[in-house]
PDB file of C-alpha atoms in Angstrom:
ATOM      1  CA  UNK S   1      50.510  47.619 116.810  1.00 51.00           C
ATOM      2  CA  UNK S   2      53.183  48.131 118.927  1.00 55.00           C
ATOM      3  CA  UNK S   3      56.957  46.239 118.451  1.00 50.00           C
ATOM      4  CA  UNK S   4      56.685  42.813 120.599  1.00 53.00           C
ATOM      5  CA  UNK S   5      58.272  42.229 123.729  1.00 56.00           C
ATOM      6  CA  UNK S   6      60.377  39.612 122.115  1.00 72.00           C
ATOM      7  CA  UNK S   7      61.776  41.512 119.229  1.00 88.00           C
ATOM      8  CA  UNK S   8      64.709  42.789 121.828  1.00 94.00           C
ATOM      9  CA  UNK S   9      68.120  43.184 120.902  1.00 96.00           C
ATOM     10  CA  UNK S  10      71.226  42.152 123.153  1.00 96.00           C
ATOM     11  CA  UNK S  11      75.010  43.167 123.353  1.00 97.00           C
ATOM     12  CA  UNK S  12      77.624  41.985 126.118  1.00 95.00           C
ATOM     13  CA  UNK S  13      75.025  40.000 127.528  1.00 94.00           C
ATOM     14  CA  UNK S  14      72.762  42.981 128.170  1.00 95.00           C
ATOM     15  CA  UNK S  15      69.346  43.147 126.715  1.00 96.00           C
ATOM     16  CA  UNK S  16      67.305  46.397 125.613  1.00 96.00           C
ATOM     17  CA  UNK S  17      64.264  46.364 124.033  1.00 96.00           C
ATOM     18  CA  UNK S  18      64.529  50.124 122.790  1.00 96.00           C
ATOM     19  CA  UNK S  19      66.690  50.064 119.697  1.00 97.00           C
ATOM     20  CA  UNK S  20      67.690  53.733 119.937  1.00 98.00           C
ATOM     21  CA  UNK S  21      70.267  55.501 121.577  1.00 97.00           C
ATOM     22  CA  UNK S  22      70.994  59.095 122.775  1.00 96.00           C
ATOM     23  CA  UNK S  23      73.674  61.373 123.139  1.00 94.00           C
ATOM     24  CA  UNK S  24      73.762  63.942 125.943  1.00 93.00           C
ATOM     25  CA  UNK S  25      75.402  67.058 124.118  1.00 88.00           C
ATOM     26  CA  UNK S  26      74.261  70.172 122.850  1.00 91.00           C
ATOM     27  CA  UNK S  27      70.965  70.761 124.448  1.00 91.00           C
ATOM     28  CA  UNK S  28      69.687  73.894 126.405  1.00 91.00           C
ATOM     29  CA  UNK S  29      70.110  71.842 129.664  1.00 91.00           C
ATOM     30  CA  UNK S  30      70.139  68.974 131.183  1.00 91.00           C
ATOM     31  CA  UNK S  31      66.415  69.327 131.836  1.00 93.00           C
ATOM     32  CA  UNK S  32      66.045  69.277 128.469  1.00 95.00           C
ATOM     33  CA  UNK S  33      67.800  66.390 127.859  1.00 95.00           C
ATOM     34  CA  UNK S  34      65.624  64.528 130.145  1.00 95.00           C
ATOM     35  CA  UNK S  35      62.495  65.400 128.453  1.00 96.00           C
ATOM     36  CA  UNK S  36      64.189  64.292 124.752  1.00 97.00           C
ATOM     37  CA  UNK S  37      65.526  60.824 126.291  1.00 96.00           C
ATOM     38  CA  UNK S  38      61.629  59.991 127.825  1.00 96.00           C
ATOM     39  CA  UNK S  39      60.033  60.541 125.044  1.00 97.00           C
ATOM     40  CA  UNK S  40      62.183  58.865 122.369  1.00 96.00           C
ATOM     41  CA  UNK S  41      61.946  55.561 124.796  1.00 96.00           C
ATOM     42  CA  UNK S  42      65.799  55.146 124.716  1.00 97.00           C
ATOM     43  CA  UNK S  43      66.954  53.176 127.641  1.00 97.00           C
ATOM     44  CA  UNK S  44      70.695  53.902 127.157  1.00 97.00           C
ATOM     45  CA  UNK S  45      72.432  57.324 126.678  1.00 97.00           C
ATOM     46  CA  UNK S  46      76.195  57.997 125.353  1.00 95.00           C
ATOM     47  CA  UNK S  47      77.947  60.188 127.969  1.00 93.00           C
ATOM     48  CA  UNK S  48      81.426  62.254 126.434  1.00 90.00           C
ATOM     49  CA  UNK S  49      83.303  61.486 129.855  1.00 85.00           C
ATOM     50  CA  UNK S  50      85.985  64.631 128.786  1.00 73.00           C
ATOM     51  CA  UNK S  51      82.442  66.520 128.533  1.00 69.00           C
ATOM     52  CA  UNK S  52      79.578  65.946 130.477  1.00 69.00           C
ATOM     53  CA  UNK S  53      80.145  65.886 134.445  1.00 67.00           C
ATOM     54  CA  UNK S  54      79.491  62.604 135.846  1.00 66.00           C
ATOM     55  CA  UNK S  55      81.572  62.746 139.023  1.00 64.00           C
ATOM     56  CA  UNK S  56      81.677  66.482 140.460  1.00 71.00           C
ATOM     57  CA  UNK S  57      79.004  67.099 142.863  1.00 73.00           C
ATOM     58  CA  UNK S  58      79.681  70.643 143.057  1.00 77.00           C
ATOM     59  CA  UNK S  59      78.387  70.948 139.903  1.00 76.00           C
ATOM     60  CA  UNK S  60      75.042  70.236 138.276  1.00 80.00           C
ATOM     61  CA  UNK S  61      75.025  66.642 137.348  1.00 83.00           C
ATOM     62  CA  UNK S  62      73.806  64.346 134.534  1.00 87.00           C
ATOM     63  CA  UNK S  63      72.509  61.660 136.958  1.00 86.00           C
ATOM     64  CA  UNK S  64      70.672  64.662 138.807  1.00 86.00           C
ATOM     65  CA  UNK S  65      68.162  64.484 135.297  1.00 92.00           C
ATOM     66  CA  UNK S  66      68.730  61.112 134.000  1.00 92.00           C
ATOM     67  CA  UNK S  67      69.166  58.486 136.614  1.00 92.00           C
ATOM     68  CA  UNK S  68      71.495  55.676 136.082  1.00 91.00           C
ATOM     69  CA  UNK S  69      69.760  53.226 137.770  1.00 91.00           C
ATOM     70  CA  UNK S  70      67.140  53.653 135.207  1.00 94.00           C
ATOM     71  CA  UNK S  71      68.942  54.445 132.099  1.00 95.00           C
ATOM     72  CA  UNK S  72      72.183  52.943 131.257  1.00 96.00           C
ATOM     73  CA  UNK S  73      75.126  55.215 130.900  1.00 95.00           C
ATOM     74  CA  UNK S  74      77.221  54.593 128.076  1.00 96.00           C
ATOM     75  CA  UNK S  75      80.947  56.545 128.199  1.00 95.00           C
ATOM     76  CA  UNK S  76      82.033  57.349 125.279  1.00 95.00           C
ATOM     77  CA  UNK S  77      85.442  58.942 123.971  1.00 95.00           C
ATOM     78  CA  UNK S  78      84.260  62.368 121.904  1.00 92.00           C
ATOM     79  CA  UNK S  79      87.200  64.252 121.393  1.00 91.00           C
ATOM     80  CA  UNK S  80      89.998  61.564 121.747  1.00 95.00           C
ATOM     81  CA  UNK S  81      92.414  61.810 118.850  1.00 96.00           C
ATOM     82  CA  UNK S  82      94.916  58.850 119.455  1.00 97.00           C
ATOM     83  CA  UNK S  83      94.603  55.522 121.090  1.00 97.00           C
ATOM     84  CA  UNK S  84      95.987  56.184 123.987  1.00 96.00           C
ATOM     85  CA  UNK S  85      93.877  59.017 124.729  1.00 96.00           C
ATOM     86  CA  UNK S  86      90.720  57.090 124.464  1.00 96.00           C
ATOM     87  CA  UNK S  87      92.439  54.128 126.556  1.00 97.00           C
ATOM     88  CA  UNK S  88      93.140  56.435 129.455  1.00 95.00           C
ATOM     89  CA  UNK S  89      89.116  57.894 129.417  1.00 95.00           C
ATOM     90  CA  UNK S  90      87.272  54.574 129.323  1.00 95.00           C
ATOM     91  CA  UNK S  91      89.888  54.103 132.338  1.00 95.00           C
ATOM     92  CA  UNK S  92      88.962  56.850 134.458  1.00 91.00           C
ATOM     93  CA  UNK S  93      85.130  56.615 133.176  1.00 91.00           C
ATOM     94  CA  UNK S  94      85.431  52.725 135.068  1.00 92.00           C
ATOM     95  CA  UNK S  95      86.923  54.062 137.904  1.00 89.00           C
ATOM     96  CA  UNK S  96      84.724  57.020 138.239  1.00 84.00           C
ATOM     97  CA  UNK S  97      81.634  54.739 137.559  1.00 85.00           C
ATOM     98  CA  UNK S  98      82.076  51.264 137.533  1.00 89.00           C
ATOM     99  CA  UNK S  99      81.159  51.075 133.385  1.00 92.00           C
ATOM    100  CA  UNK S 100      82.679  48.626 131.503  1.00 95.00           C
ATOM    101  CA  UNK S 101      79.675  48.472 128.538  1.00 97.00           C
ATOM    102  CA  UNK S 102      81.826  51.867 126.423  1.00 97.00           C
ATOM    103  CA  UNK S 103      81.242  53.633 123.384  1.00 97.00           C
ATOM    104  CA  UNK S 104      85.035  53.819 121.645  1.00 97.00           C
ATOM    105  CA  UNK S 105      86.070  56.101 119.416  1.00 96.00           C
ATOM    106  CA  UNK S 106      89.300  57.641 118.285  1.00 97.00           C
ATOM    107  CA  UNK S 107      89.215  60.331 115.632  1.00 96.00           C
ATOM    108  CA  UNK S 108      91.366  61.249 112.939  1.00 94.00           C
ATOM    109  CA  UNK S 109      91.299  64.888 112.659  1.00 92.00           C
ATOM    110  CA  UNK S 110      88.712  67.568 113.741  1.00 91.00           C
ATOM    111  CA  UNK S 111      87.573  68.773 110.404  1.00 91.00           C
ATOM    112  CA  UNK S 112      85.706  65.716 109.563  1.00 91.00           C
ATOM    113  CA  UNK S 113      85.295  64.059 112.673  1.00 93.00           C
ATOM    114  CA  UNK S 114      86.399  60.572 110.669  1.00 94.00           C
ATOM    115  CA  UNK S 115      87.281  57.897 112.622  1.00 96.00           C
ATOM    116  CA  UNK S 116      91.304  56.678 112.791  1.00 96.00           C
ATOM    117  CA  UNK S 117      91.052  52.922 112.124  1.00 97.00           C
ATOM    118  CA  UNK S 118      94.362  52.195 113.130  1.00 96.00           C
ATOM    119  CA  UNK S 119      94.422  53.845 116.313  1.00 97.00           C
ATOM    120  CA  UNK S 120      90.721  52.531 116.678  1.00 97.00           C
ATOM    121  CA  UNK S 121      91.615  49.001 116.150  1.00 97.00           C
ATOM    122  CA  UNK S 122      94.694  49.531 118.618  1.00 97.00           C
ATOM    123  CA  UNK S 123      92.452  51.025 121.546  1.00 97.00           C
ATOM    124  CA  UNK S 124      89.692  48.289 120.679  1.00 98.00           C
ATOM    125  CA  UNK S 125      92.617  45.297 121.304  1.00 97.00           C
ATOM    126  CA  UNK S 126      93.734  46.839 124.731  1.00 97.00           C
ATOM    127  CA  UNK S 127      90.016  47.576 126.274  1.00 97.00           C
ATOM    128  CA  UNK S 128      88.943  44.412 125.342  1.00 97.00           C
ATOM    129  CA  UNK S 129      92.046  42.807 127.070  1.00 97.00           C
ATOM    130  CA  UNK S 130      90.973  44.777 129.870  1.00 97.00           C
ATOM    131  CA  UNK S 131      87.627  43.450 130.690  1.00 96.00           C
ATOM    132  CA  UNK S 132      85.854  45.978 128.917  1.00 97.00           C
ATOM    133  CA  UNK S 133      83.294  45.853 126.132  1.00 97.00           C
ATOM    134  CA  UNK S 134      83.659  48.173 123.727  1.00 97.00           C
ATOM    135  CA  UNK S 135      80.935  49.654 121.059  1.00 98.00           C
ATOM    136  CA  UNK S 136      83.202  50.637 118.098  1.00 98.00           C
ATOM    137  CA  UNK S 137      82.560  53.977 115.975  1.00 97.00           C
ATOM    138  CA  UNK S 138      84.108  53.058 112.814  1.00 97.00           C
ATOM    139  CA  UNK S 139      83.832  53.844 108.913  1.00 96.00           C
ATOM    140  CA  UNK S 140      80.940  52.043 106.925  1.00 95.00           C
ATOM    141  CA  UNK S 141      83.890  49.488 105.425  1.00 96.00           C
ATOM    142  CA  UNK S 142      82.824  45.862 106.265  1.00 96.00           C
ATOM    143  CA  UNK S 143      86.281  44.775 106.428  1.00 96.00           C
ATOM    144  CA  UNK S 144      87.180  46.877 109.046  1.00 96.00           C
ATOM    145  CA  UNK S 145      84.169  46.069 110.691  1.00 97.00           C
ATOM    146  CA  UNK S 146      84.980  42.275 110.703  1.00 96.00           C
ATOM    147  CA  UNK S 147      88.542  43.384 112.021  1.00 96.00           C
ATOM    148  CA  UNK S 148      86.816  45.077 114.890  1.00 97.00           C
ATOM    149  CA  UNK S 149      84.432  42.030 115.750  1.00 96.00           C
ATOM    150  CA  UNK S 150      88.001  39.933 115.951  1.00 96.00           C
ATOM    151  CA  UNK S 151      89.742  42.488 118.299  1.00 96.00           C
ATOM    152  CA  UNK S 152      86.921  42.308 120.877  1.00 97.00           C
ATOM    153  CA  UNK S 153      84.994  44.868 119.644  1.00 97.00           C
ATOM    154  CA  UNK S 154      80.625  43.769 121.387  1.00 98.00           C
ATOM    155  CA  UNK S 155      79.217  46.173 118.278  1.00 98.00           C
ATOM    156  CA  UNK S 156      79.970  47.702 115.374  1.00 98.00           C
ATOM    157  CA  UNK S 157      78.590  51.121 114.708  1.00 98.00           C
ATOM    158  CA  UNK S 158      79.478  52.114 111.279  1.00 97.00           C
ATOM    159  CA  UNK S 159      78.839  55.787 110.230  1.00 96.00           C
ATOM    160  CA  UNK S 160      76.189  57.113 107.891  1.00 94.00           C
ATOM    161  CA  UNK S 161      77.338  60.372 107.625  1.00 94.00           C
ATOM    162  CA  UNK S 162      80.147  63.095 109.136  1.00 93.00           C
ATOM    163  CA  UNK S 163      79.318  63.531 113.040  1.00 93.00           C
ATOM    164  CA  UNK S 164      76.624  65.949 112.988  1.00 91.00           C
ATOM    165  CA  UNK S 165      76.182  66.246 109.722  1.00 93.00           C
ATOM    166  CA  UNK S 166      72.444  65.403 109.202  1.00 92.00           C
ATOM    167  CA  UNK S 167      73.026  64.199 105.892  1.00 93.00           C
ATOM    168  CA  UNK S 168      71.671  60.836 106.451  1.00 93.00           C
ATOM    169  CA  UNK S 169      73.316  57.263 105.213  1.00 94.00           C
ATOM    170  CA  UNK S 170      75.112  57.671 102.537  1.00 94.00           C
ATOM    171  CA  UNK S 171      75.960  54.577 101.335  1.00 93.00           C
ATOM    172  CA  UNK S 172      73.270  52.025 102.096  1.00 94.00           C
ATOM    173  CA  UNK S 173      75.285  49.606 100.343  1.00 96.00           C
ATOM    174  CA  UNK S 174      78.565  49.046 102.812  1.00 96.00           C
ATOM    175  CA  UNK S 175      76.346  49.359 105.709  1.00 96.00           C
ATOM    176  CA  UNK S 176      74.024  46.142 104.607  1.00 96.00           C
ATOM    177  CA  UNK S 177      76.811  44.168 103.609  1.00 97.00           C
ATOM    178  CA  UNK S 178      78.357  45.268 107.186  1.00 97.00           C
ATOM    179  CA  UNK S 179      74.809  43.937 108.791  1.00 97.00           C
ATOM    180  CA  UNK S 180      75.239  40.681 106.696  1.00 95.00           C
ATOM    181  CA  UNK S 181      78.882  40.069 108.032  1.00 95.00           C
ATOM    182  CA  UNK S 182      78.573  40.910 111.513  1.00 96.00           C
ATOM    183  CA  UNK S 183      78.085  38.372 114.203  1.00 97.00           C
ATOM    184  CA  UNK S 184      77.616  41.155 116.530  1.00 97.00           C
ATOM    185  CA  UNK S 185      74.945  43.945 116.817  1.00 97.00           C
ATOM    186  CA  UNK S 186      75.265  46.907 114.309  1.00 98.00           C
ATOM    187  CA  UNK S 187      74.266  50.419 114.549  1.00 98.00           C
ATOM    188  CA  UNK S 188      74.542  53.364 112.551  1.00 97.00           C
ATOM    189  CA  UNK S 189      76.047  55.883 114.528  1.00 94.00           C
ATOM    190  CA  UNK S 190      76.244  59.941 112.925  1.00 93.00           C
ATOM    191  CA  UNK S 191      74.610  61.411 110.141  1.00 92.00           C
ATOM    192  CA  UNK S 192      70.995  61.164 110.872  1.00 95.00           C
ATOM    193  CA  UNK S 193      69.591  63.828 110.604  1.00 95.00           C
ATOM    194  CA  UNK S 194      65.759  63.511 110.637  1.00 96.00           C
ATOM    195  CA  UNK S 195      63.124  60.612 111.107  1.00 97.00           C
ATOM    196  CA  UNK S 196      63.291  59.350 107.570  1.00 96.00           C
ATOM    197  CA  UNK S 197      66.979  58.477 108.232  1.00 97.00           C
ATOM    198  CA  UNK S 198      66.595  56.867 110.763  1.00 97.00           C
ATOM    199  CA  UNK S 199      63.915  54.296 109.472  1.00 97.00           C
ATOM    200  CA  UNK S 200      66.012  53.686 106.476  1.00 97.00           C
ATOM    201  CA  UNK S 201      69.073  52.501 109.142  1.00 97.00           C
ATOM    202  CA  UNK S 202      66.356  50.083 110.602  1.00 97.00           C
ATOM    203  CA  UNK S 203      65.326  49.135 107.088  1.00 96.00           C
ATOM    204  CA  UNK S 204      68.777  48.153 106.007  1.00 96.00           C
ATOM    205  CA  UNK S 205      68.679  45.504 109.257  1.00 96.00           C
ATOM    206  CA  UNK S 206      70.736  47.003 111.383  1.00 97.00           C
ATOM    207  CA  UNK S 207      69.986  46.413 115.327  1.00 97.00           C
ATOM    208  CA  UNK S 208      69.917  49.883 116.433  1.00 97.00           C
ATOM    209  CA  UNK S 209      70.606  53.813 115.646  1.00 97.00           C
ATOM    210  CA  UNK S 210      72.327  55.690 117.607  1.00 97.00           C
ATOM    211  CA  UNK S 211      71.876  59.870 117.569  1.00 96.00           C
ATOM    212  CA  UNK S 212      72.592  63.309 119.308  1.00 95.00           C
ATOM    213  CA  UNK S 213      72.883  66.507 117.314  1.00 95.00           C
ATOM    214  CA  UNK S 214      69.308  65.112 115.259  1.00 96.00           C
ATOM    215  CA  UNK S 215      66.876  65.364 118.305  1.00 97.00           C
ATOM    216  CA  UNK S 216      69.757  68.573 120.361  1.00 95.00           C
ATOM    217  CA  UNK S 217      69.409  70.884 117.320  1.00 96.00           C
ATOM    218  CA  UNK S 218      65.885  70.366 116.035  1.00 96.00           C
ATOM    219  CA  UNK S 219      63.590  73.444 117.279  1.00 96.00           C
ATOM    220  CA  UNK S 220      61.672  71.027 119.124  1.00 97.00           C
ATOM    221  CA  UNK S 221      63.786  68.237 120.726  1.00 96.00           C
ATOM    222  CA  UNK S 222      61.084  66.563 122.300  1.00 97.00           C
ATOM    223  CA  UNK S 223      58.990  66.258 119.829  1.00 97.00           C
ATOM    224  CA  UNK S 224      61.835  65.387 117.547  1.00 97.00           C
ATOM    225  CA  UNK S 225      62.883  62.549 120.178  1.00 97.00           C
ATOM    226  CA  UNK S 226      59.612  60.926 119.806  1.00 98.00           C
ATOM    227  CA  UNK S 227      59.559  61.055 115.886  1.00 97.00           C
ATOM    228  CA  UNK S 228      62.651  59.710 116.255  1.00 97.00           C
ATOM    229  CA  UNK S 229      61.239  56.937 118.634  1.00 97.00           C
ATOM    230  CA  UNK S 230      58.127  56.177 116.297  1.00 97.00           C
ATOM    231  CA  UNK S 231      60.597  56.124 112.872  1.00 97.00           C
ATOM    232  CA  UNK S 232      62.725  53.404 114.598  1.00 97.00           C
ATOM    233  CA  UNK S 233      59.725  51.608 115.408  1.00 96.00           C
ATOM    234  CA  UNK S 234      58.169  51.942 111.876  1.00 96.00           C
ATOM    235  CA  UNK S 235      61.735  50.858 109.974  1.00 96.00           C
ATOM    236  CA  UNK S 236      62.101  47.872 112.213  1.00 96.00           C
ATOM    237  CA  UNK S 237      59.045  46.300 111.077  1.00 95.00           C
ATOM    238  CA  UNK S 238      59.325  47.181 107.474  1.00 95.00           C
ATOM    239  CA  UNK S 239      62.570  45.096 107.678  1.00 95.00           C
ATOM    240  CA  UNK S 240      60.957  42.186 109.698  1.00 95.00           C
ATOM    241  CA  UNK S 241      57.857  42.310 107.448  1.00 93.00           C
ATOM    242  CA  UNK S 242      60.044  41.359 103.901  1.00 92.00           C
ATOM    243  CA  UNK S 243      59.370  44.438 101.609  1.00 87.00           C
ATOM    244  CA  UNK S 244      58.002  43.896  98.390  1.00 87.00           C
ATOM    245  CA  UNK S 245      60.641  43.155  95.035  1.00 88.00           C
ATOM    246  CA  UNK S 246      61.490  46.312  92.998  1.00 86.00           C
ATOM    247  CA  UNK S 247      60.417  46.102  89.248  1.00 85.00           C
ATOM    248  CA  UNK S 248      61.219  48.183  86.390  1.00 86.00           C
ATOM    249  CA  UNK S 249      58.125  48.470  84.988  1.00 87.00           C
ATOM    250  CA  UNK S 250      54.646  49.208  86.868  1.00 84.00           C
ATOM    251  CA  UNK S 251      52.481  46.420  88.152  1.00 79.00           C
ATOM    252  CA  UNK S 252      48.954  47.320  88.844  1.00 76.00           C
ATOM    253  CA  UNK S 253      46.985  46.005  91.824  1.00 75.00           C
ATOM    254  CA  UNK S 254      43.689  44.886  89.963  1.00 69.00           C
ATOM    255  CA  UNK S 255      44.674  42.537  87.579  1.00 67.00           C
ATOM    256  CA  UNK S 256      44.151  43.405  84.076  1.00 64.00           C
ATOM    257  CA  UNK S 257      42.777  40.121  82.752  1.00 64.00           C
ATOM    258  CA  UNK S 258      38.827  39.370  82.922  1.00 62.00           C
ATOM    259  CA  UNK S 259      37.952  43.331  82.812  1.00 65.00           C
ATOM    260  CA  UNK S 260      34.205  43.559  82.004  1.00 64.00           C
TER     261      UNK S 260
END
């Protein structure tokens, strides 16, 4: 049983039925890279446009390995520490590529890679004034999230854990009550840091998961992409199937009553 071809997910008008995203840092090569992003099924990848080469073809490219036409490039803002900084990317990235579907994020300091709200919600206003539609990286706080979703922002993307942390979500709690609030896609963006996490994002209802260092730094990417594909999968139906109620006390699954 495979996920149906209805159960797709949508955001600025853009439908996907894969409901997990890629980063393109931190592995061996972009050959690698490649190989990771086909077998995990995603169909877009985030691109760090102060990063990963996109428009120098002197140099090896990204779209030489993972064609745009096919996958959908998302630009994203790694390393931007103040509005303005991350205004000025997503600027160049649209001029260098046309992309106005971005990945926003504005960090607060380098240590823990946590995301400034205020400078966030600033760059969010501007972008989306500008024609673009932004993705928002934010904390797992559902009122910030509902202050994104009235600045423009086309998702929410709440983290579970520091970037590159692999520690998983930390607080299932703020990130359900974010899914409940939203009236725009959510996905959990950092932290994940193995297949079990990821299901438990898809569990909690959110549209998507979104991942990089989990699948760059395992000792098998590839193989890690694809648990990472199947654990998606598996979490997404566990949430549309209803899971059973939690009880404090056991319940067997023969009834007791009428035993010879």
């Amino acid at each position: 049983m495979t996920a149906t071809p209805a159960d797709t997910w949508t955001v600025a008008g853009r439908t996907f039925t894969s409901r997990l995203i890629v980063g393109t840092g931190k592995y061996k090569d972009f050959r690698q890279n490649a190989a990771a992003v086909a077998a995990s099924g995603a169909e877009i990848v985030t691109v760090a446009v102060r990063r990963v080469n996109i428009s120098d073809p002197k140099a090896p490219m990204l779209s030489d390995f993972i064609d745009p036409k096919v996958i959908t490039y998302l630009p994203n803002t790694a390393g931007c520490f103040t509005a303005d900084e991350a205004i000025r990317t997503l600027r160049l990235a649209r001029e260098a590529g046309g992309w106005d579907l971005v990945k926003l994020e504005v960090l607060g300091e380098a240590r823990t890679l946590y995301p400034d709200m205020r400078e966030t919600l600033k760059a969010c206003e501007v972008l989306a004034r500008e024609g673009f539609a932004p993705m928002v990286y934010c904390v797992d706080d559902p009122i910030a999230a509902k202050q994104l979703e009235e600045a423009g922002a086309v998702a929410i993307m709440p983290l579970g854990a520091p970037i590159g942390s692999g520690l998983g979500i930390q607080n299932r709690v703020t990130v359900r009550l974010i899914v409940e609030g939203a009236n725009v896609p959510v996905l959990v963006d950092a932290g994940v840091g193995t297949a079990s996490d990821a299901a438990v994002a898809m569990e909690l209802g959110c549209d998507g998961v979104l991942m990089n260092t989990a699948i760059a730094e395992a000792k098998d990417p590839v193989r890690m992409a694809l648990a990472m594909k199947l654990a998606v999968e598996g979490g997404r139906h566990a949430y549309l199937s209803g899971r059973m109620a939690t009880r404090k006390y056991a319940d067997p699954s023969s009834p007791l009553a009428g035993l010879i």
